Every structure is written in structure tokens, then in C-alpha cells.
Amino acid sequence: MLLQRRGFTANTVIDIGAAEGAFFLLRSQCRLFPSARHFFVDAMQENEGTYRRLAEKFDTGYEITALSCMDGEVVVRIDPDFYNTHIDHLQPGTSYESSKRVPVCTLDGLVERHELRPPYVLKLDVQGGELDVLRGAIRTLDEAVIVTAEIQIFTERDTLVELLGFMQGCGWALYDITNLGHYPSDATLYQCYATFIPKSMDFRKGTPWCLPDQEKSVLEQLRARRAGILQALDELVRRG
């Protein structure tokens, strides 16, 4: 919403790893790029009924396919609850017994095939395969204005560090990090959403730290924080 208020616009929102349609619902509730067409991409045939119903009502589009940096077929490991279904070998240690072969293509090919109108907003949530999707989306990135990708903090490959390097090399700048994910077992940070904007559209260099009418209040808060810390330290010293 911050970028929308800054004047960023899109004709197509491409929802990669759309699952049951949560991002479409969020867009509807928050009025995110309300005039843009929504296009669902997901490897699970089980979700097609949802996309078909939405297409009849809202003129959305969809394709049931996995996305990567190649065309053909891949094996996906199927999470019985769907949320962690992923291309085989992308995640170490998963115990899902069920798997199946699904079609896979590049995002560039999909965009061309469906004649999707730029500029694009890309949302990626494909359980470890996000950077492979972007490797197959070089032409699409040239016509995109926002990319938001779920990414792992530590894995055997394609972590946040690799994503930052790839996007920087493609002419994109990190804008925000949100939706921090922690293990329920010990609160280890393991994933986040990273949002990027084109360097050519980066408006932040001229953004002030605070506005003139905010400065007095902000400085008062900082002074109060310093005084509170010093007082707490004095009490700690007195208690020995």
C-alpha cells in the first residue's frame, strides 16, 4: 500500500504460488491496485476450481503449472495440507511420501503465452523455488514495477543473500522486509518476504528521516529513551 500511495501502478498482478487465493483476497480487502487484473499460477490441480470460479466473477486468469527457469516437467513433493508442496529436492529433510509430475515453464513464456499486460506486480511464494522462477523471468522483470518474494534465511541454496545479489544485478533495489517467519520450536528466524522496486524508480534518496512537524516529537522520544536507560543503569549500579 505504501508503494501504491507513492504512485506505483500495474495492469497485471501475477500471483505465483497462488494456493487457495489468499493474496487475491488480501488485494480485495485492502484495495491493492484495484484496476489491475489478477493472474493465478499454481502447480496444484486441486486449486483450479477456486480460480475458475473467481475468473467467472472477476475476469481473473490462471494457469496450472509450476514455474522455474526451464520448460518441461518436474516432480513435486505434496504436503497433505498443501502449504509446503514444493519441487522435489528444493527442501532437505521433508518426509512427504506423495509426489507427482507436473508441467513446468518459465514466467517469461507464460506471460507471452497469455499476453499479460505490463506493468506487472509479481508475488512469489513457491517454497524455495523463488529464485529459479526469477531466473526464468528476465524479460518480465524488465516490465515489472514491484516484486515481492518469500525467501529462506538459511538453506542449502537460494537464501535471502542470493536473492539480494540476483535482484541487484538485474537493476532492482530492496524496498522492504516483512512477514518474518519463526520456527514454532525455538523461534529461529527462517524466512521472510522481501519486496523490491526498480532502481530507476527508487524515490528514497530524497526522503527525509522525519517531517518538520514530526521532528520535535521524535527528538523528545529519543531524549526520554536516553534518560530512561541512564536511570536504569544508575539503579543497577546502586544495587550492586
Short mmCIF file of C-alpha atoms in Angstrom, two decimals:
data_model
loop_
_atom_site.label_atom_id
_atom_site.label_comp_id
_atom_site.label_asym_id
_atom_site.label_seq_id
_atom_site.Cartn_x
_atom_site.Cartn_y
_atom_site.Cartn_z
CA MET A 1 0.00 0.00 0.00
CA LEU A 2 2.93 2.35 0.63
CA LEU A 3 4.11 1.98 -2.95
CA GLN A 4 0.59 2.38 -4.28
CA ARG A 5 0.33 5.69 -2.41
CA ARG A 6 3.66 6.66 -3.98
CA GLY A 7 2.10 6.36 -7.42
CA PHE A 8 3.19 2.86 -8.43
CA THR A 9 0.64 1.36 -10.83
CA ALA A 10 0.16 -2.01 -12.51
CA ASN A 11 -2.01 -3.60 -15.17
CA THR A 12 -1.41 -7.21 -14.08
CA VAL A 13 -0.71 -8.80 -10.70
CA ILE A 14 0.92 -12.21 -11.24
CA ASP A 15 0.32 -14.41 -8.19
CA ILE A 16 2.93 -17.18 -8.32
CA GLY A 17 2.25 -19.97 -5.87
CA ALA A 18 -1.31 -18.72 -5.50
CA ALA A 19 -2.53 -21.70 -3.42
CA GLU A 20 -6.13 -21.14 -2.27
CA GLY A 21 -6.14 -17.47 -3.30
CA ALA A 22 -5.16 -15.66 -0.09
CA PHE A 23 -3.30 -12.89 -1.91
CA PHE A 24 -6.29 -12.17 -4.15
CA LEU A 25 -8.44 -11.87 -1.01
CA LEU A 26 -5.90 -9.50 0.57
CA ARG A 27 -5.88 -7.36 -2.57
CA SER A 28 -9.67 -7.16 -2.50
CA GLN A 29 -9.82 -6.27 1.18
CA CYS A 30 -7.06 -3.64 1.02
CA ARG A 31 -7.86 -2.26 -2.44
CA LEU A 32 -4.35 -3.01 -3.70
CA PHE A 33 -4.06 -1.95 -7.33
CA PRO A 34 -7.82 -2.32 -7.77
CA SER A 35 -7.79 -1.83 -11.54
CA ALA A 36 -5.11 -4.49 -12.19
CA ARG A 37 -6.06 -7.93 -13.48
CA HIS A 38 -5.11 -10.82 -11.20
CA PHE A 39 -3.44 -13.88 -12.74
CA PHE A 40 -3.06 -17.04 -10.63
CA VAL A 41 -0.20 -19.50 -11.17
CA ASP A 42 -0.04 -22.72 -9.17
CA ALA A 43 1.13 -26.29 -9.70
CA MET A 44 -1.72 -27.93 -7.80
CA GLN A 45 -4.69 -29.03 -9.91
CA GLU A 46 -6.76 -29.10 -6.71
CA ASN A 47 -6.85 -25.29 -6.69
CA GLU A 48 -8.23 -24.91 -10.22
CA GLY A 49 -11.87 -24.88 -9.10
CA THR A 50 -11.25 -21.79 -6.98
CA TYR A 51 -9.50 -19.99 -9.83
CA ARG A 52 -12.26 -20.90 -12.27
CA ARG A 53 -14.98 -19.51 -10.00
CA LEU A 54 -13.07 -16.28 -9.47
CA ALA A 55 -12.44 -15.93 -13.21
CA GLU A 56 -16.16 -16.12 -13.92
CA LYS A 57 -16.86 -13.29 -11.47
CA PHE A 58 -13.79 -11.05 -11.58
CA ASP A 59 -12.18 -11.61 -15.02
CA THR A 60 -9.06 -13.09 -13.43
CA GLY A 61 -6.86 -15.58 -15.27
CA TYR A 62 -4.89 -18.65 -14.29
CA GLU A 63 -2.64 -21.47 -15.40
CA ILE A 64 -1.96 -24.72 -13.55
CA THR A 65 1.78 -25.15 -13.84
CA ALA A 66 4.97 -24.99 -11.84
CA LEU A 67 7.35 -22.16 -12.67
CA SER A 68 11.12 -22.36 -12.85
CA CYS A 69 13.97 -21.46 -15.20
CA MET A 70 13.17 -24.25 -17.69
CA ASP A 71 10.32 -25.82 -19.63
CA GLY A 72 9.18 -29.42 -19.31
CA GLU A 73 8.09 -31.45 -16.28
CA VAL A 74 9.18 -31.62 -12.65
CA VAL A 75 8.38 -33.79 -9.65
CA VAL A 76 6.68 -32.03 -6.75
CA ARG A 77 6.51 -33.34 -3.19
CA ILE A 78 2.96 -32.94 -1.94
CA ASP A 79 2.20 -31.60 1.50
CA PRO A 80 -1.12 -33.17 2.61
CA ASP A 81 -2.11 -29.68 3.83
CA PHE A 82 -0.88 -28.12 0.55
CA TYR A 83 1.03 -25.19 2.05
CA ASN A 84 4.51 -26.69 1.68
CA THR A 85 4.12 -28.54 -1.61
CA HIS A 86 7.38 -27.92 -3.47
CA ILE A 87 9.59 -29.05 -6.33
CA ASP A 88 11.49 -32.17 -5.29
CA HIS A 89 14.99 -31.64 -3.79
CA LEU A 90 14.42 -27.94 -3.08
CA GLN A 91 13.95 -28.63 0.63
CA PRO A 92 16.10 -31.03 2.64
CA GLY A 93 14.54 -33.33 5.17
CA THR A 94 10.85 -33.22 4.22
CA SER A 95 9.07 -36.52 4.80
CA TYR A 96 6.19 -36.19 2.35
CA GLU A 97 5.66 -39.57 0.70
CA SER A 98 3.31 -38.43 -2.04
CA SER A 99 4.68 -36.92 -5.23
CA LYS A 100 3.63 -36.36 -8.83
CA ARG A 101 4.91 -34.96 -12.09
CA VAL A 102 3.57 -31.58 -13.16
CA PRO A 103 4.28 -29.27 -16.09
CA VAL A 104 6.83 -26.52 -15.59
CA CYS A 105 7.59 -23.43 -17.64
CA THR A 106 9.29 -20.07 -17.36
CA LEU A 107 7.45 -16.94 -16.31
CA ASP A 108 8.63 -15.24 -19.50
CA GLY A 109 6.96 -17.95 -21.55
CA LEU A 110 3.75 -17.82 -19.53
CA VAL A 111 3.49 -14.03 -19.80
CA GLU A 112 3.97 -14.19 -23.56
CA ARG A 113 1.52 -17.08 -23.99
CA HIS A 114 -1.28 -15.28 -22.12
CA GLU A 115 -0.38 -11.85 -23.48
CA LEU A 116 -0.38 -10.37 -19.98
CA ARG A 117 -0.29 -6.58 -19.98
CA PRO A 118 2.55 -4.72 -18.26
CA PRO A 119 3.46 -3.17 -15.96
CA TYR A 120 3.49 -6.16 -13.62
CA VAL A 121 3.44 -6.74 -9.88
CA LEU A 122 4.98 -10.12 -9.09
CA LYS A 123 4.25 -12.03 -5.89
CA LEU A 124 6.21 -15.28 -5.40
CA ASP A 125 5.64 -17.96 -2.78
CA VAL A 126 6.84 -21.30 -4.13
CA GLN A 127 8.53 -22.92 -1.14
CA GLY A 128 12.19 -22.50 -2.02
CA GLY A 129 11.98 -22.08 -5.79
CA GLU A 130 11.56 -18.32 -5.94
CA LEU A 131 14.98 -17.51 -7.35
CA ASP A 132 14.65 -20.16 -10.07
CA VAL A 133 11.35 -18.51 -11.09
CA LEU A 134 13.09 -15.14 -11.34
CA ARG A 135 15.94 -16.67 -13.36
CA GLY A 136 13.29 -17.57 -15.92
CA ALA A 137 11.69 -14.12 -15.83
CA ILE A 138 14.33 -11.74 -17.15
CA ARG A 139 12.08 -10.17 -19.80
CA THR A 140 9.17 -9.96 -17.36
CA LEU A 141 11.34 -8.20 -14.79
CA ASP A 142 12.11 -5.52 -17.37
CA GLU A 143 8.40 -4.62 -17.39
CA ALA A 144 7.64 -5.09 -13.69
CA VAL A 145 7.36 -2.40 -11.03
CA ILE A 146 7.19 -4.45 -7.80
CA VAL A 147 8.50 -7.89 -6.88
CA THR A 148 7.61 -9.47 -3.55
CA ALA A 149 9.12 -12.89 -2.84
CA GLU A 150 9.04 -15.25 0.10
CA ILE A 151 12.63 -16.33 0.71
CA GLN A 152 14.51 -18.55 3.13
CA ILE A 153 17.05 -17.09 5.53
CA PHE A 154 19.20 -20.21 5.68
CA THR A 155 19.01 -23.25 3.42
CA GLU A 156 21.42 -25.18 1.24
CA ARG A 157 20.71 -22.86 -1.70
CA ASP A 158 18.96 -19.65 -2.74
CA THR A 159 18.69 -17.74 0.51
CA LEU A 160 17.92 -14.07 1.07
CA VAL A 161 21.59 -13.28 0.41
CA GLU A 162 21.47 -14.87 -3.07
CA LEU A 163 18.16 -13.16 -3.84
CA LEU A 164 19.57 -9.75 -2.93
CA GLY A 165 22.56 -10.28 -5.20
CA PHE A 166 20.44 -11.50 -8.11
CA MET A 167 17.95 -8.65 -7.91
CA GLN A 168 20.69 -6.04 -7.57
CA GLY A 169 22.33 -7.45 -10.68
CA CYS A 170 19.02 -7.12 -12.54
CA GLY A 171 18.69 -3.46 -11.60
CA TRP A 172 16.39 -3.77 -8.59
CA ALA A 173 16.64 -2.31 -5.08
CA LEU A 174 15.40 -3.81 -1.81
CA TYR A 175 12.45 -1.78 -0.51
CA ASP A 176 11.09 -3.69 2.49
CA ILE A 177 11.29 -6.91 4.52
CA THR A 178 8.07 -8.16 6.09
CA ASN A 179 6.26 -11.27 7.34
CA LEU A 180 9.15 -12.64 9.37
CA GLY A 181 8.66 -16.37 9.94
CA HIS A 182 9.99 -18.12 13.05
CA TYR A 183 10.14 -21.81 13.92
CA PRO A 184 7.46 -22.74 16.48
CA SER A 185 10.06 -24.98 18.15
CA ASP A 186 12.64 -22.37 19.20
CA ALA A 187 11.75 -19.07 17.46
CA THR A 188 14.56 -19.37 14.90
CA LEU A 189 14.06 -16.88 12.07
CA TYR A 190 13.81 -18.95 8.89
CA GLN A 191 12.00 -16.92 6.23
CA CYS A 192 10.63 -13.52 5.27
CA TYR A 193 9.07 -11.62 2.40
CA ALA A 194 11.42 -9.31 0.51
CA THR A 195 9.96 -6.55 -1.67
CA PHE A 196 11.95 -4.89 -4.45
CA ILE A 197 11.46 -1.91 -6.74
CA PRO A 198 13.43 -0.96 -9.87
CA LYS A 199 16.44 1.18 -9.11
CA SER A 200 15.21 3.58 -11.77
CA MET A 201 12.04 4.15 -9.70
CA ASP A 202 13.72 4.37 -6.29
CA PHE A 203 12.41 7.56 -4.68
CA ARG A 204 14.02 7.19 -1.26
CA LYS A 205 17.21 9.23 -1.70
CA GLY A 206 15.27 12.44 -1.24
CA THR A 207 13.06 11.16 1.57
CA PRO A 208 13.71 12.99 4.88
CA TRP A 209 14.18 11.00 8.07
CA CYS A 210 11.18 12.80 9.54
CA LEU A 211 8.98 15.69 8.53
CA PRO A 212 9.49 19.14 10.09
CA ASP A 213 6.30 18.88 12.14
CA GLN A 214 7.43 15.47 13.45
CA GLU A 215 10.94 16.47 14.48
CA LYS A 216 10.13 17.88 17.93
CA SER A 217 8.15 14.82 18.99
CA VAL A 218 10.73 12.38 17.63
CA LEU A 219 13.62 14.11 19.39
CA GLU A 220 11.68 14.22 22.65
CA GLN A 221 11.14 10.45 22.42
CA LEU A 222 14.85 9.88 21.83
CA ARG A 223 15.81 12.09 24.79
CA ALA A 224 13.31 10.27 27.02
CA ARG A 225 14.71 6.93 25.91
CA ARG A 226 18.28 8.02 26.74
CA ALA A 227 17.23 9.36 30.14
CA GLY A 228 15.37 6.16 30.94
CA ILE A 229 18.36 3.96 30.05
CA LEU A 230 20.76 6.11 32.13
CA GLN A 231 18.38 6.00 35.10
CA ALA A 232 18.07 2.22 34.85
CA LEU A 233 21.85 1.87 34.72
CA ASP A 234 22.23 4.07 37.82
CA GLU A 235 19.77 1.86 39.69
CA LEU A 236 21.63 -1.24 38.53
CA VAL A 237 24.92 0.19 39.83
CA ARG A 238 23.37 1.10 43.19
CA ARG A 239 22.01 -2.39 43.67
CA GLY A 240 25.49 -3.67 43.02
#
